[in-house]
């Protein structure tokens, strides 16, 4: 659908990881946009889906709850895929909640001709491409038009409230999402255990643990003679270096934590609990 890609494109910074696999975003991610017009605090949410694990249940309930909390809800759908039953249902819920809302068809770069969904007020409908940037300026303007004046909550240079450790863990997970398949990417959680800047060496030292659910998945993540974990480290390190503006030493470990996606305590300790 491209919610996270859209947020990154609007902010012109990477605050949320992106992948072609479903259920990439697991928590609510705040992105802060500041311009002369004012400040918008965006909240990128997990996608609404049919959950199979407790993790998924939390993801969906967070997404639904944030619909009720936001001043304006932007409902994003895939222009190439088209308007579906689920989106129609969400739109009905938004109307019932009497929420200010806009509907965005993303991936304009993939479609030739597209009409707004049946029964939708056209002034609320935007065709954009997070990939090319088409339509984003108009969308941001429309959001500003719907917002009431209020205090500026964050300093203008801030783009997210996530600590660097959290973003680093997410960038490791993103590398795994890109490099692995089937159930593996969904069975992975990453926790950064050490994150420090060594001034003498001008080096950021990061130690992170990759959790998987089964020994077979651990084997896949490590790869033949460590080839996969090396690739993961290389990809993640390049992304983390962009964020910290120093060289990065990234030390990755892989541990099995059976059924962590269904365990409340583990979800909580990984920052994926119901209220996190
Ligand atoms: N062609 C094209 N692809 C896009 C565009 N926006 C996003 N994508 C791709 O769509 C896929 C999903 O993007 P995400 O931003 O991760 O989607 P999401 O809605 O955040 O997904 P979840 O977090 O899993 O709910 C990625 O492969 C993106 O590169 C776009 O405007 N055009
Ligand atoms: Mg996302």
CSV table of C-alpha atoms and ligand atoms in Angstrom, one decimal:
chain,number,residue,atom,x,y,z
A,1,UNK,CA,0.0,0.0,0.0
A,2,UNK,CA,2.9,2.3,0.8
A,3,UNK,CA,1.9,4.1,4.0
A,4,UNK,CA,5.5,4.1,5.4
A,5,UNK,CA,7.0,5.0,2.0
A,6,UNK,CA,4.5,7.8,1.8
A,7,UNK,CA,5.5,9.1,5.3
A,8,UNK,CA,9.2,8.9,4.4
A,9,UNK,CA,8.6,10.7,1.1
A,10,UNK,CA,6.7,13.6,2.8
A,11,UNK,CA,9.4,14.0,5.5
A,12,UNK,CA,12.2,13.4,2.9
A,13,UNK,CA,13.8,11.3,5.6
A,14,UNK,CA,13.6,7.6,6.4
A,15,UNK,CA,11.8,7.2,9.7
A,16,UNK,CA,9.8,4.0,9.0
A,17,UNK,CA,11.2,0.9,7.3
A,18,UNK,CA,9.6,-0.3,4.1
A,19,UNK,CA,9.4,-3.6,2.3
A,20,UNK,CA,7.4,-5.5,-0.2
A,21,UNK,CA,6.2,-8.0,2.5
A,22,UNK,CA,2.9,-7.4,4.3
A,23,UNK,CA,2.9,-6.4,8.0
A,24,UNK,CA,6.2,-4.6,7.8
A,25,UNK,CA,5.2,-1.8,10.3
A,26,UNK,CA,4.5,-3.2,13.7
A,27,UNK,CA,4.0,-0.2,15.9
A,28,UNK,CA,2.8,3.4,15.7
A,29,UNK,CA,5.6,5.5,14.2
A,30,UNK,CA,5.6,9.2,14.6
A,31,UNK,CA,7.0,11.4,11.9
A,32,UNK,CA,7.2,15.1,12.4
A,33,UNK,CA,6.8,17.5,9.4
A,34,UNK,CA,7.6,21.1,9.9
A,35,UNK,CA,7.3,23.9,7.3
A,36,UNK,CA,6.4,27.6,7.2
A,37,UNK,CA,2.8,26.5,7.3
A,38,UNK,CA,3.2,24.8,10.7
A,39,UNK,CA,3.8,21.3,12.1
A,40,UNK,CA,2.1,18.0,11.4
A,41,UNK,CA,2.6,15.0,13.6
A,42,UNK,CA,2.1,12.0,11.3
A,43,UNK,CA,1.4,8.6,12.8
A,44,UNK,CA,2.2,5.7,10.5
A,45,UNK,CA,0.3,2.6,11.5
A,46,UNK,CA,0.4,-1.1,10.9
A,47,UNK,CA,-1.9,-2.2,8.1
A,48,UNK,CA,-5.3,-3.5,9.0
A,49,UNK,CA,-5.3,-7.2,8.4
A,50,UNK,CA,-6.6,-10.5,9.8
A,51,UNK,CA,-4.3,-11.3,12.7
A,52,UNK,CA,-2.9,-14.8,13.2
A,53,UNK,CA,-0.9,-14.1,16.3
A,54,UNK,CA,-1.1,-11.9,19.4
A,55,UNK,CA,1.5,-9.6,17.7
A,56,UNK,CA,-0.9,-9.1,14.8
A,57,UNK,CA,-3.8,-8.5,17.2
A,58,UNK,CA,-1.9,-5.7,18.9
A,59,UNK,CA,-0.9,-4.2,15.5
A,60,UNK,CA,-4.5,-4.0,14.3
A,61,UNK,CA,-5.9,-2.7,17.5
A,62,UNK,CA,-3.2,0.1,17.5
A,63,UNK,CA,-4.0,1.0,14.0
A,64,UNK,CA,-7.8,1.1,14.8
A,65,UNK,CA,-7.3,3.0,18.0
A,66,UNK,CA,-5.1,5.7,16.3
A,67,UNK,CA,-8.0,6.3,13.9
A,68,UNK,CA,-10.0,7.5,16.9
A,69,UNK,CA,-7.1,9.6,18.3
A,70,UNK,CA,-6.0,11.5,15.2
A,71,UNK,CA,-7.3,14.9,14.2
A,72,UNK,CA,-7.3,13.9,10.6
A,73,UNK,CA,-7.1,10.3,9.3
A,74,UNK,CA,-5.5,9.7,5.9
A,75,UNK,CA,-6.8,6.4,4.5
A,76,UNK,CA,-4.2,5.1,2.1
A,77,UNK,CA,-4.9,2.4,-0.6
A,78,UNK,CA,-3.1,0.9,-3.5
A,79,UNK,CA,-4.2,2.6,-6.7
A,80,UNK,CA,-2.8,-0.4,-8.7
A,81,UNK,CA,-4.7,-2.9,-6.6
A,82,UNK,CA,-7.9,-0.7,-6.4
A,83,UNK,CA,-10.4,0.1,-3.8
A,84,UNK,CA,-11.4,-2.9,-1.8
A,85,UNK,CA,-14.1,-4.1,0.6
A,86,UNK,CA,-11.8,-3.5,3.6
A,87,UNK,CA,-11.2,0.1,2.7
A,88,UNK,CA,-14.9,0.7,2.2
A,89,UNK,CA,-15.4,-0.7,5.7
A,90,UNK,CA,-12.8,1.6,7.1
A,91,UNK,CA,-14.3,4.6,5.4
A,92,UNK,CA,-17.7,3.8,6.8
A,93,UNK,CA,-16.1,3.5,10.3
A,94,UNK,CA,-14.4,6.9,9.8
A,95,UNK,CA,-17.7,8.5,8.8
A,96,UNK,CA,-19.4,6.9,11.8
A,97,UNK,CA,-16.7,8.3,14.1
A,98,UNK,CA,-17.2,11.6,12.4
A,99,UNK,CA,-13.5,11.9,11.8
A,100,UNK,CA,-12.0,14.4,9.5
A,101,UNK,CA,-10.5,12.3,6.7
A,102,UNK,CA,-8.8,12.2,3.4
A,103,UNK,CA,-8.5,9.2,1.0
A,104,UNK,CA,-5.2,8.7,-0.8
A,105,UNK,CA,-4.7,6.4,-3.8
A,106,UNK,CA,-1.0,5.7,-3.8
A,107,UNK,CA,1.3,4.3,-6.5
A,108,UNK,CA,0.0,6.7,-9.2
A,109,UNK,CA,3.2,5.8,-11.1
A,110,UNK,CA,1.7,2.3,-11.7
A,111,UNK,CA,-1.7,3.3,-13.1
A,112,UNK,CA,-3.0,5.1,-16.2
A,113,UNK,CA,-6.5,6.0,-15.4
A,114,UNK,CA,-8.2,5.9,-12.1
A,115,UNK,CA,-11.4,7.3,-10.7
A,116,UNK,CA,-12.2,8.0,-7.0
A,117,UNK,CA,-14.1,5.3,-5.3
A,118,UNK,CA,-17.9,5.3,-5.7
A,119,UNK,CA,-19.7,7.6,-3.3
A,120,UNK,CA,-16.6,9.5,-2.1
A,121,UNK,CA,-16.6,13.2,-2.1
A,122,UNK,CA,-13.9,14.0,-4.8
A,123,UNK,CA,-12.5,16.9,-2.8
A,124,UNK,CA,-11.3,14.4,-0.2
A,125,UNK,CA,-9.6,12.2,-2.8
A,126,UNK,CA,-5.9,12.4,-3.7
A,127,UNK,CA,-3.9,10.5,-6.3
A,128,UNK,CA,-0.2,10.4,-5.3
A,129,UNK,CA,3.0,8.5,-5.8
A,130,UNK,CA,5.2,8.0,-2.8
A,131,UNK,CA,7.9,6.8,-5.2
A,132,UNK,CA,7.9,9.8,-7.5
A,133,UNK,CA,6.6,12.5,-5.1
A,134,UNK,CA,3.6,13.3,-7.4
A,135,UNK,CA,0.7,14.8,-5.5
A,136,UNK,CA,2.4,15.0,-2.1
A,137,UNK,CA,2.5,18.8,-1.9
A,138,UNK,CA,-1.3,19.0,-2.6
A,139,UNK,CA,-1.9,16.3,0.0
A,140,UNK,CA,0.1,18.0,2.7
A,141,UNK,CA,-1.7,21.3,2.0
A,142,UNK,CA,-5.0,19.6,2.3
A,143,UNK,CA,-4.0,18.1,5.7
A,144,UNK,CA,-3.0,21.6,6.9
A,145,UNK,CA,-6.3,22.9,5.8
A,146,UNK,CA,-8.1,20.4,7.9
A,147,UNK,CA,-6.1,21.0,11.1
A,148,UNK,CA,-6.9,23.4,13.8
A,149,UNK,CA,-4.2,25.8,14.9
A,150,UNK,CA,-2.3,24.5,18.0
A,151,UNK,CA,1.0,24.5,19.7
A,152,UNK,CA,4.2,23.3,18.0
A,153,UNK,CA,5.0,20.1,20.0
A,154,UNK,CA,8.5,19.4,18.6
A,155,UNK,CA,11.6,21.4,17.6
A,156,UNK,CA,11.6,22.0,13.8
A,157,UNK,CA,14.7,19.9,13.1
A,158,UNK,CA,13.1,16.8,14.7
A,159,UNK,CA,11.6,14.2,12.2
A,160,UNK,CA,10.8,11.4,14.6
A,161,UNK,CA,10.5,10.7,18.3
A,162,UNK,CA,12.0,7.3,18.0
A,163,UNK,CA,15.3,6.8,19.8
A,164,UNK,CA,18.3,5.9,17.4
A,165,UNK,CA,18.5,2.4,19.0
A,166,UNK,CA,14.9,1.7,17.9
A,167,UNK,CA,15.5,2.9,14.4
A,168,UNK,CA,18.7,0.9,14.2
A,169,UNK,CA,16.8,-2.3,15.3
A,170,UNK,CA,14.2,-1.6,12.6
A,171,UNK,CA,16.9,-1.1,10.0
A,172,UNK,CA,18.3,-4.5,10.8
A,173,UNK,CA,14.8,-6.0,10.5
A,174,UNK,CA,14.4,-4.2,7.2
A,175,UNK,CA,17.5,-5.8,5.9
A,176,UNK,CA,16.1,-9.2,6.9
A,177,UNK,CA,12.8,-8.4,5.3
A,178,UNK,CA,14.6,-7.8,2.0
A,179,UNK,CA,16.8,-10.8,2.1
A,180,UNK,CA,14.6,-13.6,3.4
A,181,UNK,CA,11.3,-15.2,2.4
A,182,UNK,CA,8.1,-16.9,3.4
A,183,UNK,CA,7.6,-17.1,7.2
A,184,UNK,CA,11.1,-16.0,8.2
A,185,UNK,CA,10.7,-12.2,7.9
A,186,UNK,CA,7.5,-12.4,10.0
A,187,UNK,CA,9.2,-14.6,12.7
A,188,UNK,CA,11.9,-12.0,13.3
A,189,UNK,CA,12.3,-9.4,16.0
A,190,UNK,CA,15.4,-7.3,16.6
A,191,UNK,CA,16.6,-5.8,19.8
A,192,UNK,CA,19.5,-3.4,20.2
A,193,UNK,CA,21.4,-4.2,23.4
A,194,UNK,CA,24.3,-1.9,23.1
A,195,UNK,CA,24.5,1.4,21.2
A,196,UNK,CA,27.5,3.7,22.0
A,197,UNK,CA,29.6,6.2,20.2
A,198,UNK,CA,33.4,5.7,20.5
A,199,UNK,CA,34.8,9.2,20.2
A,200,UNK,CA,38.4,8.1,19.8
A,201,UNK,CA,37.6,5.9,16.8
A,202,UNK,CA,34.7,8.0,15.6
A,203,UNK,CA,32.7,4.8,15.5
A,204,UNK,CA,29.2,3.9,16.6
A,205,UNK,CA,29.3,0.4,18.2
A,206,UNK,CA,26.0,-1.5,18.0
A,207,UNK,CA,25.2,-4.9,19.4
A,208,UNK,CA,21.9,-6.4,18.4
A,209,UNK,CA,20.1,-9.7,18.8
A,210,UNK,CA,17.9,-11.1,16.1
A,211,UNK,CA,15.1,-13.3,17.6
A,212,UNK,CA,13.5,-16.1,15.5
A,213,UNK,CA,11.0,-18.7,16.5
A,214,UNK,CA,12.7,-21.9,15.4
A,215,UNK,CA,16.2,-23.4,15.1
A,216,UNK,CA,15.6,-23.8,11.3
A,217,UNK,CA,15.0,-20.1,11.0
A,218,UNK,CA,18.2,-19.4,12.9
A,219,UNK,CA,20.1,-21.5,10.4
A,220,UNK,CA,18.5,-19.5,7.5
A,221,UNK,CA,19.4,-16.2,9.1
A,222,UNK,CA,23.0,-17.2,9.6
A,223,UNK,CA,23.3,-18.9,6.2
A,224,UNK,CA,26.0,-21.1,4.8
A,225,UNK,CA,29.2,-20.3,6.7
A,226,UNK,CA,27.6,-17.1,7.9
A,227,UNK,CA,26.9,-15.7,4.4
A,228,UNK,CA,23.4,-14.5,5.1
A,229,UNK,CA,24.1,-12.8,8.4
A,230,UNK,CA,27.0,-11.1,6.7
A,231,UNK,CA,24.7,-9.7,4.0
A,232,UNK,CA,22.2,-8.6,6.6
A,233,UNK,CA,24.9,-6.8,8.5
A,234,UNK,CA,26.3,-5.1,5.4
A,235,UNK,CA,22.9,-3.8,4.3
A,236,UNK,CA,21.8,-2.7,7.7
A,237,UNK,CA,25.1,-1.0,8.5
A,238,UNK,CA,24.9,1.1,5.3
A,239,UNK,CA,21.5,2.4,6.3
A,240,UNK,CA,22.5,3.0,10.0
A,241,UNK,CA,25.6,4.9,8.9
A,242,UNK,CA,23.3,7.4,7.0
A,243,UNK,CA,21.5,8.0,10.3
A,244,UNK,CA,24.4,8.4,12.7
A,245,UNK,CA,26.8,10.1,10.3
A,246,UNK,CA,29.8,8.0,11.6
A,247,UNK,CA,31.2,4.6,10.7
A,248,UNK,CA,29.2,1.7,12.4
A,249,UNK,CA,30.4,-1.5,13.9
A,250,UNK,CA,27.4,-3.8,13.9
A,251,UNK,CA,27.6,-7.0,15.9
A,252,UNK,CA,24.6,-9.3,15.2
A,253,UNK,CA,23.6,-12.4,17.3
A,254,UNK,CA,20.7,-14.8,16.5
A,255,UNK,CA,18.7,-16.4,19.2
A,256,UNK,CA,15.6,-18.7,19.2
A,257,UNK,CA,12.7,-17.6,21.2
A,258,UNK,CA,9.9,-20.0,20.6
A,259,UNK,CA,6.5,-18.6,19.8
A,260,UNK,CA,7.5,-15.1,20.8
A,261,UNK,CA,4.7,-13.6,18.6
A,262,UNK,CA,2.1,-15.1,20.9
A,263,UNK,CA,3.8,-14.4,24.2
A,264,UNK,CA,2.7,-11.2,26.0
A,265,UNK,CA,5.8,-10.9,28.2
A,266,UNK,CA,8.2,-11.1,25.2
A,267,UNK,CA,6.1,-8.8,23.1
A,268,UNK,CA,6.2,-6.3,25.9
A,269,UNK,CA,10.0,-6.6,26.4
A,270,UNK,CA,10.4,-6.1,22.6
A,271,UNK,CA,8.3,-2.9,22.6
A,272,UNK,CA,5.5,-4.7,20.8
A,273,UNK,CA,3.0,-5.0,23.6
A,274,UNK,CA,-0.6,-3.8,23.5
A,275,UNK,CA,0.1,-0.3,24.8
A,276,UNK,CA,3.5,0.3,23.3
B,1,LIG,N1,5.5,1.7,-7.6
B,1,LIG,C1,5.3,2.2,-6.3
B,1,LIG,N2,5.6,1.4,-5.3
B,1,LIG,C2,5.5,1.9,-4.1
B,1,LIG,C3,5.0,3.2,-3.8
B,1,LIG,N3,4.9,3.4,-2.5
B,1,LIG,C4,5.3,2.3,-1.9
B,1,LIG,N4,5.6,1.4,-2.8
B,1,LIG,C5,6.1,0.0,-2.6
B,1,LIG,O1,5.1,-0.7,-1.9
B,1,LIG,C6,5.7,-1.7,-1.0
B,1,LIG,C7,5.0,-1.5,0.4
B,1,LIG,O2,5.4,-0.3,0.9
B,1,LIG,P1,5.4,0.1,2.5
B,1,LIG,O3,5.6,1.6,2.6
B,1,LIG,O4,6.2,-0.8,3.3
B,1,LIG,O5,3.8,-0.2,2.7
B,1,LIG,P2,3.0,-0.1,4.1
B,1,LIG,O6,1.6,0.3,3.7
B,1,LIG,O7,3.7,0.8,5.1
B,1,LIG,O8,3.0,-1.6,4.6
B,1,LIG,P3,2.8,-2.3,6.1
B,1,LIG,O9,3.7,-1.5,7.0
B,1,LIG,O10,3.2,-3.7,5.9
B,1,LIG,O11,1.3,-2.1,6.4
B,1,LIG,C8,7.2,-1.5,-1.0
B,1,LIG,O12,7.7,-2.4,-1.9
B,1,LIG,C9,7.3,-0.1,-1.6
B,1,LIG,O13,8.5,0.1,-2.3
B,1,LIG,C10,4.7,4.0,-5.0
B,1,LIG,O14,4.3,5.2,-4.9
B,1,LIG,N5,4.9,3.4,-6.2
B,2,LIG,MG1,4.5,0.4,6.9
